[in-house]
CSV table of C-alpha atoms and ligand atoms in Angstrom, one decimal:
chain,number,residue,atom,x,y,z
A,1,MET,CA,15.5,29.1,10.2
A,2,ALA,CA,19.2,28.4,10.4
A,3,GLY,CA,20.2,25.8,13.1
A,4,ILE,CA,16.9,23.9,13.3
A,5,SER,CA,17.2,20.6,11.3
A,6,LYS,CA,14.4,19.4,9.2
A,7,PHE,CA,12.6,16.2,8.7
A,8,ARG,CA,14.8,14.1,6.4
A,9,ILE,CA,13.3,12.4,3.4
A,10,GLY,CA,15.3,9.8,1.2
A,11,VAL,CA,13.9,9.3,-2.4
A,12,LEU,CA,14.5,5.9,-4.1
A,13,GLY,CA,13.4,5.7,-7.8
A,14,SER,CA,14.5,4.0,-11.2
A,15,GLY,CA,13.1,6.4,-13.7
A,16,THR,CA,12.4,9.9,-14.8
A,17,GLY,CA,11.7,11.3,-11.5
A,18,SER,CA,8.7,13.5,-12.0
A,19,ASN,CA,7.4,12.3,-8.7
A,20,PHE,CA,10.7,13.1,-7.0
A,21,ALA,CA,10.7,16.6,-8.6
A,22,ALA,CA,7.2,17.3,-7.2
A,23,ILE,CA,8.2,16.2,-3.7
A,24,ALA,CA,11.6,18.2,-3.9
A,25,ASP,CA,9.8,21.2,-5.2
A,26,ALA,CA,7.2,21.0,-2.6
A,27,CYS,CA,10.0,20.9,0.0
A,28,LEU,CA,11.6,23.7,-1.3
A,29,ALA,CA,8.2,25.8,-1.5
A,30,GLY,CA,7.6,24.8,2.2
A,31,ARG,CA,4.5,22.8,1.4
A,32,ILE,CA,6.2,19.7,2.9
A,33,PRO,CA,8.2,20.8,6.2
A,34,ALA,CA,10.9,18.6,5.3
A,35,GLU,CA,13.9,18.3,2.9
A,36,VAL,CA,15.1,15.7,0.4
A,37,ALA,CA,18.3,14.6,2.0
A,38,LEU,CA,19.4,11.9,-0.5
A,39,VAL,CA,18.3,10.6,-3.8
A,40,VAL,CA,19.2,7.0,-4.7
A,41,SER,CA,18.8,5.2,-7.9
A,42,ASP,CA,19.4,1.5,-9.1
A,43,VAL,CA,19.7,2.7,-12.5
A,44,GLU,CA,22.8,4.7,-13.4
A,45,ALA,CA,21.3,6.8,-16.4
A,46,ALA,CA,18.0,7.6,-14.4
A,47,GLY,CA,16.5,10.9,-15.0
A,48,MET,CA,15.7,11.4,-11.4
A,49,LEU,CA,19.5,11.6,-10.6
A,50,GLU,CA,20.0,14.5,-13.1
A,51,LYS,CA,16.9,16.2,-11.7
A,52,ALA,CA,18.4,15.9,-8.1
A,53,ARG,CA,21.7,17.5,-9.1
A,54,GLU,CA,19.8,20.3,-10.9
A,55,ARG,CA,18.4,21.1,-7.6
A,56,ASN,CA,21.7,20.5,-5.7
A,57,ILE,CA,20.4,17.6,-4.0
A,58,PRO,CA,22.9,14.8,-3.2
A,59,ALA,CA,22.2,12.0,-5.6
A,60,THR,CA,23.8,8.6,-6.1
A,61,TYR,CA,23.7,5.6,-8.1
A,62,LEU,CA,24.0,2.3,-6.1
A,63,SER,CA,24.4,-1.1,-7.6
A,64,PRO,CA,21.3,-3.2,-7.0
A,65,GLY,CA,23.4,-6.5,-7.3
A,66,GLU,CA,22.7,-9.5,-9.4
A,67,PHE,CA,18.9,-9.8,-9.5
A,68,ARG,CA,16.3,-8.3,-11.8
A,69,ALA,CA,13.4,-7.7,-9.4
A,70,LYS,CA,14.9,-7.2,-6.0
A,71,LEU,CA,18.2,-5.9,-4.2
A,72,SER,CA,20.8,-8.5,-3.4
A,73,PRO,CA,21.3,-8.9,0.2
A,74,GLU,CA,24.6,-7.0,0.0
A,75,ALA,CA,23.0,-4.2,-1.9
A,76,GLU,CA,20.3,-3.8,0.6
A,77,ARG,CA,22.8,-3.5,3.3
A,78,THR,CA,24.7,-0.9,1.2
A,79,TYR,CA,21.3,1.0,0.7
A,80,VAL,CA,20.6,1.0,4.4
A,81,LYS,CA,23.9,2.2,5.3
A,82,VAL,CA,24.0,5.2,2.7
A,83,LEU,CA,20.4,6.3,3.8
A,84,LYS,CA,21.2,6.1,7.4
A,85,GLU,CA,24.4,8.0,7.0
A,86,ALA,CA,22.6,10.7,5.4
A,87,GLY,CA,20.3,10.8,8.5
A,88,VAL,CA,17.1,9.9,6.6
A,89,GLU,CA,14.0,9.4,8.6
A,90,LEU,CA,11.5,8.5,5.9
A,91,VAL,CA,12.2,6.6,2.7
A,92,ALA,CA,9.7,7.6,-0.3
A,93,LEU,CA,9.9,5.2,-3.1
A,94,ALA,CA,9.2,7.0,-6.3
A,95,GLY,CA,9.1,4.8,-9.2
A,96,PHE,CA,11.5,2.2,-7.5
A,97,MET,CA,11.1,-0.9,-9.5
A,98,ARG,CA,12.3,-3.6,-7.1
A,99,ILE,CA,10.9,-5.3,-4.2
A,100,LEU,CA,12.6,-4.5,-0.6
A,101,GLN,CA,13.3,-7.3,1.6
A,102,GLY,CA,14.0,-8.0,5.4
A,103,THR,CA,17.2,-6.0,5.8
A,104,PHE,CA,15.8,-2.9,4.3
A,105,LEU,CA,12.4,-3.3,5.7
A,106,ASN,CA,13.5,-3.8,9.4
A,107,ALA,CA,15.9,-0.9,9.1
A,108,PHE,CA,13.1,1.4,8.2
A,109,GLU,CA,10.1,-0.2,9.7
A,110,GLY,CA,7.0,1.8,9.3
A,111,ARG,CA,8.9,4.5,7.6
A,112,ILE,CA,8.8,3.5,4.1
A,113,VAL,CA,6.1,4.6,1.7
A,114,ASN,CA,5.4,4.2,-2.0
A,115,ILE,CA,3.2,5.7,-4.8
A,116,HIS,CA,1.4,3.4,-7.1
A,117,PRO,CA,-0.5,4.6,-10.3
A,118,SER,CA,-3.7,2.8,-9.4
A,119,LEU,CA,-6.6,2.7,-6.8
A,120,LEU,CA,-4.9,-0.2,-4.7
A,121,PRO,CA,-5.9,-3.0,-4.1
A,122,SER,CA,-6.9,-2.9,-7.9
A,123,PHE,CA,-3.9,-3.4,-10.3
A,124,PRO,CA,-0.7,-3.9,-8.3
A,125,GLY,CA,2.6,-4.6,-10.1
A,126,LEU,CA,3.7,-3.3,-13.5
A,127,ASP,CA,1.9,-0.9,-16.0
A,128,ALA,CA,-1.1,-0.2,-13.7
A,129,TRP,CA,-2.6,2.2,-16.2
A,130,LYS,CA,-2.6,-0.4,-19.0
A,131,GLN,CA,-4.3,-3.0,-16.5
A,132,ALA,CA,-7.1,-0.5,-15.8
A,133,LEU,CA,-7.7,0.1,-19.6
A,134,VAL,CA,-7.7,-3.7,-20.3
A,135,HIS,CA,-10.1,-4.2,-17.4
A,136,GLY,CA,-12.5,-1.5,-18.7
A,137,VAL,CA,-12.7,0.4,-15.3
A,138,ARG,CA,-14.3,3.9,-15.5
A,139,VAL,CA,-12.3,5.3,-12.7
A,140,THR,CA,-8.7,4.7,-11.7
A,141,GLY,CA,-6.3,6.8,-9.8
A,142,CYS,CA,-3.1,6.5,-7.4
A,143,SER,CA,-2.5,5.5,-4.1
A,144,VAL,CA,0.3,6.3,-1.5
A,145,HIS,CA,0.7,3.3,1.0
A,146,PHE,CA,3.3,1.9,3.3
A,147,VAL,CA,5.6,-0.7,2.2
A,148,ASP,CA,5.6,-4.2,3.4
A,149,ALA,CA,7.2,-7.3,2.1
A,150,GLY,CA,4.4,-7.7,-0.5
A,151,MET,CA,3.8,-6.3,-3.8
A,152,ASP,CA,2.0,-2.8,-3.5
A,153,SER,CA,0.1,-4.4,-0.3
A,154,GLY,CA,0.8,-2.3,2.6
A,155,SER,CA,-1.7,0.1,4.5
A,156,ILE,CA,-3.1,2.8,2.3
A,157,ILE,CA,-2.2,6.2,3.4
A,158,GLY,CA,-4.0,8.3,0.6
A,159,GLN,CA,-5.7,7.8,-2.7
A,160,GLN,CA,-6.9,10.4,-5.6
A,161,THR,CA,-9.1,9.3,-8.3
A,162,VAL,CA,-8.8,9.8,-11.9
A,163,PRO,CA,-11.4,9.3,-14.6
A,164,VAL,CA,-11.0,7.1,-17.6
A,165,LEU,CA,-12.0,8.7,-20.8
A,166,ASP,CA,-13.4,7.1,-23.9
A,167,ASN,CA,-10.6,8.0,-26.0
A,168,ASP,CA,-7.7,7.3,-23.6
A,169,THR,CA,-4.6,5.5,-24.7
A,170,PRO,CA,-2.2,4.0,-22.2
A,171,GLU,CA,-0.2,7.1,-22.6
A,172,THR,CA,-2.9,9.7,-22.3
A,173,LEU,CA,-4.2,7.8,-19.0
A,174,ARG,CA,-0.6,7.4,-17.5
A,175,VAL,CA,-0.2,11.2,-18.0
A,176,ARG,CA,-3.5,11.9,-16.2
A,177,ILE,CA,-2.4,9.6,-13.4
A,178,GLN,CA,0.9,11.0,-13.0
A,179,ALA,CA,-0.6,14.7,-12.7
A,180,ALA,CA,-2.6,13.3,-9.8
A,181,GLU,CA,0.4,11.5,-8.3
A,182,HIS,CA,2.3,14.8,-8.1
A,183,GLU,CA,-0.6,16.4,-6.1
A,184,LEU,CA,-1.2,13.2,-3.7
A,185,TYR,CA,2.5,12.2,-2.8
A,186,PRO,CA,3.4,15.8,-1.4
A,187,LYS,CA,0.1,16.0,0.6
A,188,CYS,CA,0.8,12.5,2.2
A,189,LEU,CA,4.5,13.3,2.9
A,190,ALA,CA,3.5,16.8,4.4
A,191,ALA,CA,1.2,14.8,6.6
A,192,LEU,CA,3.9,12.3,7.6
A,193,ALA,CA,6.5,14.9,8.2
A,194,ARG,CA,4.1,16.7,10.6
A,195,GLY,CA,3.4,13.7,12.5
A,196,GLU,CA,-0.4,13.8,11.6
A,197,VAL,CA,-0.6,10.1,10.4
A,198,VAL,CA,-2.2,7.5,12.9
A,199,VAL,CA,-1.9,3.8,12.0
A,200,GLN,CA,-4.4,1.4,13.7
A,201,GLY,CA,-4.1,-2.0,12.0
A,202,ARG,CA,-4.5,-1.7,8.2
A,203,ARG,CA,-6.2,1.5,8.5
A,204,VAL,CA,-4.6,4.9,8.5
A,205,PHE,CA,-5.9,8.2,9.7
A,206,PHE,CA,-5.0,11.9,9.8
A,207,ARG,CA,-4.9,13.9,13.0
A,208,ALA,CA,-5.6,17.1,11.1
A,209,SER,CA,-8.0,17.4,8.0
A,210,PHE,CA,-6.4,16.0,4.8
A,211,ALA,CA,-6.8,19.0,2.6
B,301,LIG,C1,5.0,6.6,-11.2
B,301,LIG,O1,4.0,6.8,-12.0
B,301,LIG,C2,4.9,5.6,-10.3
B,301,LIG,O2,3.6,5.6,-9.8
B,301,LIG,C3,5.2,4.2,-10.8
B,301,LIG,O3,6.3,4.6,-11.5
B,301,LIG,C4,6.3,5.9,-12.0
B,301,LIG,C5,7.5,6.7,-11.9
B,301,LIG,O4,7.4,7.9,-12.5
B,301,LIG,N1,5.6,3.1,-9.7
B,301,LIG,C6,5.2,2.1,-9.9
B,301,LIG,O5,4.4,1.7,-10.9
B,301,LIG,C7,5.4,1.1,-8.8
B,301,LIG,N2,4.7,-0.2,-8.8
B,301,LIG,P1,8.4,9.1,-12.1
B,301,LIG,O6,10.0,8.5,-12.3
B,301,LIG,O7,8.2,10.1,-13.4
B,301,LIG,O8,8.1,9.5,-10.8
């Protein structure tokens, strides 16, 4: 309805943006009672920025600074400023391949979430689907979790399982996990936007049923 402002999500990513697209399309379809207010990437050529512009969603590249695996302190301040100016209430990381530190974590405390392509705490870090194949697990999946100062280590909000098939390659498994991500992430964000998520220590509960 005109005049009623929606819950505002900011999406950060470094890659192709398939999860961003799933989130944005779920918002547009009303499955998440929110809007993507801003998309930010640390990679100038990220497909995610293009996907955002196709949807008329504000999208910007912001320099990450001089480090490879994290934002510089100055870059963190800029990211926070730009997200706050856009009125972002929840930050959703979607393939953002840098660790966030104090300035950012404090600015959005308890309001940063991430999607990871494994059943955490198994296989944190890079190429989780390859880790699953190397380890020989029969079931893997994806996890949505709150972000803390560690690597894929915050409280788990939701998980979805994916079978590992005998003939899987890293690529076929990656694709199957991503299809599960595109279902799980919008469901978790919808619950967060509705205020249904309750955190008790490391455990996360849902006020309404998690369908
Ligand atoms: C997703 O599969 C996400 O789980 C992964 O990056 C991919 C981004 O794809 N993230 C991590 O591995 C974080 N540790 P997308 O750009 O198509 O959404």
